[in-house]
Coordinates of C-alpha atoms in Angstrom, one line a residue:
M740 CA 0.1 -0.4 -0.3
M741 CA 2.7 2.7 0.7
K742 CA 4.5 1.4 -1.9
S743 CA 1.5 2.4 -4.3
L744 CA 0.7 5.5 -2.4
I745 CA 4.3 7.1 -3.1
L746 CA 3.8 5.8 -7.1
N747 CA 1.0 7.7 -7.2
L748 CA 2.0 10.7 -5.9
L749 CA 5.0 10.8 -7.8
A750 CA 3.1 10.5 -11.2
L751 CA 0.9 13.5 -9.9
L752 CA 4.2 16.0 -9.2
I753 CA 5.4 14.6 -12.2
S754 CA 2.4 16.1 -13.9
C755 CA 2.4 19.2 -12.5
Q756 CA 5.4 19.8 -13.3
I757 CA 5.3 18.4 -17.1
E758 CA 2.5 20.9 -17.2
N759 CA 4.0 24.0 -16.0
A760 CA 7.6 23.5 -18.1
R761 CA 4.8 23.1 -20.8
A762 CA 3.6 27.1 -20.7
F763 CA 5.3 29.4 -22.6
G764 CA 5.2 33.2 -21.9
P765 CA 5.1 35.8 -19.6
V766 CA 2.0 36.1 -17.5
F767 CA -0.2 38.8 -18.3
S768 CA -3.6 40.0 -17.0
K769 CA -5.6 43.6 -16.5
R770 CA -4.3 43.4 -13.2
L771 CA -0.8 42.8 -13.7
A772 CA 1.2 43.2 -17.1
W773 CA 4.9 41.9 -17.0
S774 CA 7.6 42.8 -19.8
P775 CA 11.1 41.1 -20.9
I776 CA 12.7 44.5 -21.9
H777 CA 11.0 46.1 -18.0
P778 CA 12.5 45.9 -14.6
V779 CA 10.3 43.2 -12.6
G780 CA 9.7 45.5 -10.1
Q781 CA 7.7 47.1 -12.2
L782 CA 4.1 46.0 -11.9
Y783 CA 1.7 48.2 -14.6
S784 CA 0.4 47.5 -17.7
S785 CA 2.8 50.4 -20.7
L786 CA -0.5 51.9 -21.0
D787 CA -1.3 52.6 -17.3
E788 CA -1.8 56.3 -17.4
N789 CA -2.4 56.1 -13.8
A790 CA 1.0 54.1 -13.6
P791 CA 3.5 55.6 -10.8
S792 CA 7.4 57.1 -12.4
D793 CA 10.3 56.9 -11.2
T794 CA 10.8 60.4 -10.6
G795 CA 10.8 62.0 -6.9
M796 CA 10.5 58.5 -5.9
E797 CA 12.3 58.1 -1.8
E798 CA 16.4 56.3 -2.4
P799 CA 15.7 52.4 -2.2
D800 CA 18.1 52.2 1.3
S801 CA 16.7 55.2 2.3
P802 CA 15.6 55.0 6.5
A803 CA 12.0 55.9 5.1
V804 CA 11.7 53.1 2.5
I805 CA 13.7 50.4 4.4
E806 CA 11.3 51.0 8.0
R807 CA 7.7 51.0 6.1
R808 CA 8.8 47.9 3.6
D809 CA 10.0 46.6 7.4
E810 CA 6.6 47.4 7.7
I811 CA 4.4 45.3 5.0
K812 CA 6.6 42.7 5.5
Q813 CA 5.3 42.2 8.8
Q814 CA 1.5 42.4 7.8
L815 CA 3.1 40.3 4.5
L816 CA 4.2 37.6 7.3
S817 CA 1.2 37.1 9.2
L818 CA -1.7 36.9 7.0
C819 CA 0.5 33.7 5.4
A820 CA 1.0 32.4 9.2
S821 CA -2.6 32.9 9.5
Y822 CA -3.9 31.2 6.5
D823 CA -1.5 28.2 6.1
R824 CA 1.0 29.7 3.6
G825 CA -2.4 30.0 1.4
F826 CA -4.0 26.4 1.8
G827 CA -6.3 27.8 4.1
A828 CA -6.6 30.9 2.5
S829 CA -9.5 33.0 1.9
P830 CA -10.6 35.2 -2.3
R831 CA -10.2 38.2 0.6
A832 CA -6.2 37.4 2.2
R833 CA -5.5 36.4 -1.3
K834 CA -6.5 40.0 -2.7
E835 CA -4.7 41.0 0.5
V836 CA -1.5 39.3 -0.1
D837 CA -1.3 40.2 -3.7
E838 CA -2.0 44.3 -2.6
L839 CA 1.3 43.8 -0.3
V840 CA 3.4 41.8 -2.6
E841 CA 3.3 44.6 -5.3
K842 CA 3.9 47.1 -2.0
L843 CA 7.0 45.2 -1.7
A844 CA 7.6 44.7 -5.5
S845 CA 7.6 48.5 -5.7
R846 CA 10.1 48.8 -2.7
N847 CA 12.4 45.6 -4.4
P848 CA 16.2 46.3 -3.2
T849 CA 17.5 44.4 -5.7
P850 CA 15.1 45.2 -8.4
M851 CA 18.1 44.7 -11.5
N852 CA 20.8 41.1 -11.3
A853 CA 19.0 39.3 -8.6
S854 CA 19.8 36.6 -11.3
R855 CA 23.4 36.8 -11.1
G856 CA 25.5 33.4 -10.4
V857 CA 22.3 31.4 -10.5
D858 CA 23.7 30.1 -13.6
G859 CA 27.1 28.4 -11.6
E860 CA 28.7 31.1 -13.8
M861 CA 30.1 32.9 -11.3
T862 CA 33.7 33.2 -9.3
D863 CA 33.5 36.8 -7.2
G864 CA 31.4 36.5 -4.0
D865 CA 27.7 35.2 -3.7
A866 CA 25.0 34.7 -6.0
P867 CA 22.0 36.5 -4.7
L868 CA 19.1 33.9 -4.8
K869 CA 22.0 31.4 -2.7
G870 CA 20.6 29.7 0.3
N871 CA 17.6 27.4 2.1
W872 CA 14.2 30.0 1.8
R873 CA 11.0 28.1 2.7
M874 CA 8.1 28.7 1.3
V875 CA 5.1 30.5 3.1
W876 CA 2.7 31.9 0.8
T877 CA 1.9 30.4 -2.8
T878 CA -0.9 30.5 -5.1
A879 CA 0.3 28.4 -7.2
L880 CA -2.0 25.1 -7.9
D881 CA 0.0 22.5 -8.5
V882 CA 1.2 22.7 -4.7
L883 CA -1.8 24.4 -3.5
N884 CA -3.8 21.2 -4.9
L885 CA -1.7 19.0 -2.6
G886 CA -4.0 20.3 -0.1
A887 CA -6.6 17.6 -1.7
N888 CA -4.7 14.4 -0.8
P889 CA -7.0 13.2 1.7
L890 CA -3.7 10.8 2.9
L891 CA -1.1 13.0 3.2
T892 CA -1.1 16.5 4.0
T893 CA 1.5 19.4 3.0
G894 CA 4.5 19.7 5.5
A895 CA 8.0 22.3 4.9
I896 CA 8.0 23.9 1.3
Y897 CA 11.6 24.7 0.2
Q898 CA 13.3 25.8 -2.3
V899 CA 17.6 25.3 -1.6
I900 CA 19.6 27.1 -4.7
V901 CA 22.9 26.4 -4.4
P902 CA 23.4 27.8 -7.9
P903 CA 23.6 25.7 -11.2
I904 CA 21.2 23.7 -8.9
A905 CA 17.5 25.0 -7.8
T906 CA 15.8 21.7 -5.4
N907 CA 12.4 22.8 -4.5
I908 CA 11.6 20.4 -1.4
I909 CA 8.0 19.6 -0.4
D910 CA 7.8 17.8 3.3
L911 CA 4.9 14.9 3.1
I912 CA 3.7 13.0 6.3
P913 CA 0.2 11.3 7.0
R914 CA -3.0 13.1 7.5
A915 CA -3.6 11.0 10.1
Q916 CA -0.4 11.4 12.3
A917 CA -1.4 15.8 12.9
L918 CA -3.7 13.5 15.6
L919 CA -2.1 11.5 16.9
P920 CA -0.1 12.2 19.9
T921 CA 3.6 13.9 20.0
S922 CA 4.4 10.4 20.9
F923 CA 3.3 8.4 18.5
P924 CA 5.7 7.0 15.8
S925 CA 6.4 9.8 12.9
T926 CA 6.5 9.2 9.4
L927 CA 7.7 11.8 6.7
V928 CA 9.1 12.2 2.8
R929 CA 10.0 14.3 0.9
A930 CA 9.1 15.8 -3.0
E931 CA 12.3 16.2 -4.6
V932 CA 12.5 18.6 -7.9
K933 CA 15.5 19.2 -9.5
T934 CA 16.1 22.0 -11.7
R935 CA 19.2 23.5 -13.0
A936 CA 19.0 27.1 -13.4
S937 CA 20.2 29.4 -16.0
L938 CA 20.2 33.2 -17.2
R939 CA 17.4 34.7 -19.6
P940 CA 18.3 37.1 -22.3
S941 CA 16.2 41.1 -21.5
N942 CA 15.3 40.3 -17.5
S943 CA 18.8 40.6 -15.0
N944 CA 15.9 38.6 -12.8
R945 CA 14.1 36.2 -14.6
V946 CA 16.2 32.9 -13.9
G947 CA 15.4 30.0 -16.9
L948 CA 14.7 26.3 -15.1
N949 CA 15.3 23.0 -16.7
F950 CA 13.6 20.1 -14.6
E951 CA 16.4 17.2 -14.8
E952 CA 15.0 14.6 -12.2
V953 CA 11.8 13.9 -10.0
K954 CA 12.2 11.6 -6.7
L955 CA 10.4 11.4 -3.8
V956 CA 12.6 10.0 -0.7
P957 CA 11.6 8.7 2.5
I958 CA 13.1 9.5 5.3
E959 CA 11.3 7.9 8.1
V960 CA 9.0 5.6 8.9
L961 CA 7.4 4.9 11.8
G962 CA 9.9 6.6 14.1
M963 CA 12.5 5.1 11.8
D964 CA 15.3 5.5 9.7
A965 CA 13.9 5.0 7.1
Q966 CA 17.2 6.9 4.4
M967 CA 18.6 4.3 3.7
L968 CA 15.1 2.7 1.0
P969 CA 16.1 4.2 -2.6
P970 CA 14.5 6.9 -3.1
I971 CA 11.7 6.6 -6.3
G972 CA 12.0 8.6 -8.8
I973 CA 12.6 10.0 -13.2
S974 CA 14.8 11.5 -15.1
F975 CA 14.0 13.9 -18.0
P976 CA 15.9 14.5 -20.4
Q977 CA 18.8 17.2 -20.6
I978 CA 17.1 19.9 -23.0
N979 CA 18.2 23.5 -22.5
L980 CA 14.3 24.9 -23.8
E981 CA 15.4 28.0 -24.2
D982 CA 18.0 26.4 -26.5
L983 CA 14.9 24.8 -29.2
P984 CA 14.6 26.5 -33.1
G985 CA 12.0 28.4 -32.4
V986 CA 11.7 29.1 -28.5
D987 CA 12.2 32.8 -27.4
P988 CA 14.9 32.4 -25.2
S989 CA 13.4 35.4 -22.9
T990 CA 10.0 33.7 -22.9
A991 CA 11.2 30.0 -22.8
P992 CA 9.2 27.7 -20.7
G993 CA 10.2 27.2 -17.3
F994 CA 10.8 29.9 -15.2
F995 CA 10.4 32.8 -12.5
D996 CA 10.5 36.6 -11.8
V997 CA 11.5 37.5 -8.7
L998 CA 9.5 40.4 -8.1
Y999 CA 11.3 41.1 -4.5
L1000 CA 14.8 40.4 -3.3
D1001 CA 16.5 41.0 0.3
D1002 CA 18.2 39.2 3.1
D1003 CA 15.9 37.2 4.2
M1004 CA 12.9 36.8 2.2
L1005 CA 12.6 36.2 -1.3
I1006 CA 9.4 36.5 -3.2
I1007 CA 9.1 35.1 -7.1
K1008 CA 6.1 34.7 -9.9
Q1009 CA 6.5 31.2 -11.5
N1010 CA 5.6 31.2 -15.9
A1011 CA 2.0 30.5 -16.4
P1012 CA 0.4 28.4 -14.9
G1013 CA 2.5 29.0 -11.6
G1014 CA 2.0 31.7 -9.2
I1015 CA 3.1 33.6 -6.6
F1016 CA 6.1 32.0 -4.3
V1017 CA 7.2 34.3 -1.1
S1018 CA 10.4 32.1 1.1
I1019 CA 12.0 33.6 3.6
K1020 CA 15.7 31.9 4.1
T1021 CA 16.4 29.3 6.6
D1022 CA 20.3 28.1 8.1
N1023 CA 18.9 24.5 6.7
Y1024 CA 16.1 22.9 5.9
D1025 CA 16.4 19.4 7.6
P1026 CA 13.2 17.9 8.1

């Protein structure tokens, strides 16, 4: 039964990632419009006459801007915690988070070159995106759909970036385990999606992703260390999608845009049909 459950879950994860990789181009909507030739922080359509200009804006590192950013971040984190990272979010809560994300994006301290060194080619200093990022909010359906699983519940979710590899990690635990005493032997399985990061032309805040591997790794079964068990997974063909004939390298399938990045918070937006991810930096990604 456990093996069948793991195989079914693996199939679900693979189908979600393949569907995400098939999507082309940036997301265009009435509210947000994206262009690969403009900084990611520009959230307004070029046709919007009411869009704010950069003229007269405060310096990005001024005390007033830093203080306001911190206030917005605290409001955002409070909402993320109250609505279970988006899994239990009401339409009103999602709208409030969208508004806070928009405010932070307009005050992004890294409006350019956030992707610097993410391809592993950087030799001077660390890449800005390098680190362990724990998700605290998402609107991505391929992640939120995991909450509908009747047998498993979603634990911590990480994006671990060690250039040029970016690995998405999802901790999965039996749903019934949350109802049992903490003394009851625990079970934990990790889903890992490995991608290779690349730079994208015309947008220094865009990171390309080529999927390499999806696997399920048993961590603990009924309180016993299960890491000696072999993982179950599948590897994808090594194809650089942006190099395919007829594909625009700037908008080739599989990428995310950095909307906001500072020392302890990262906000990204995946290409369609992805969504927004809000993450905070952590020292490790231990189970």
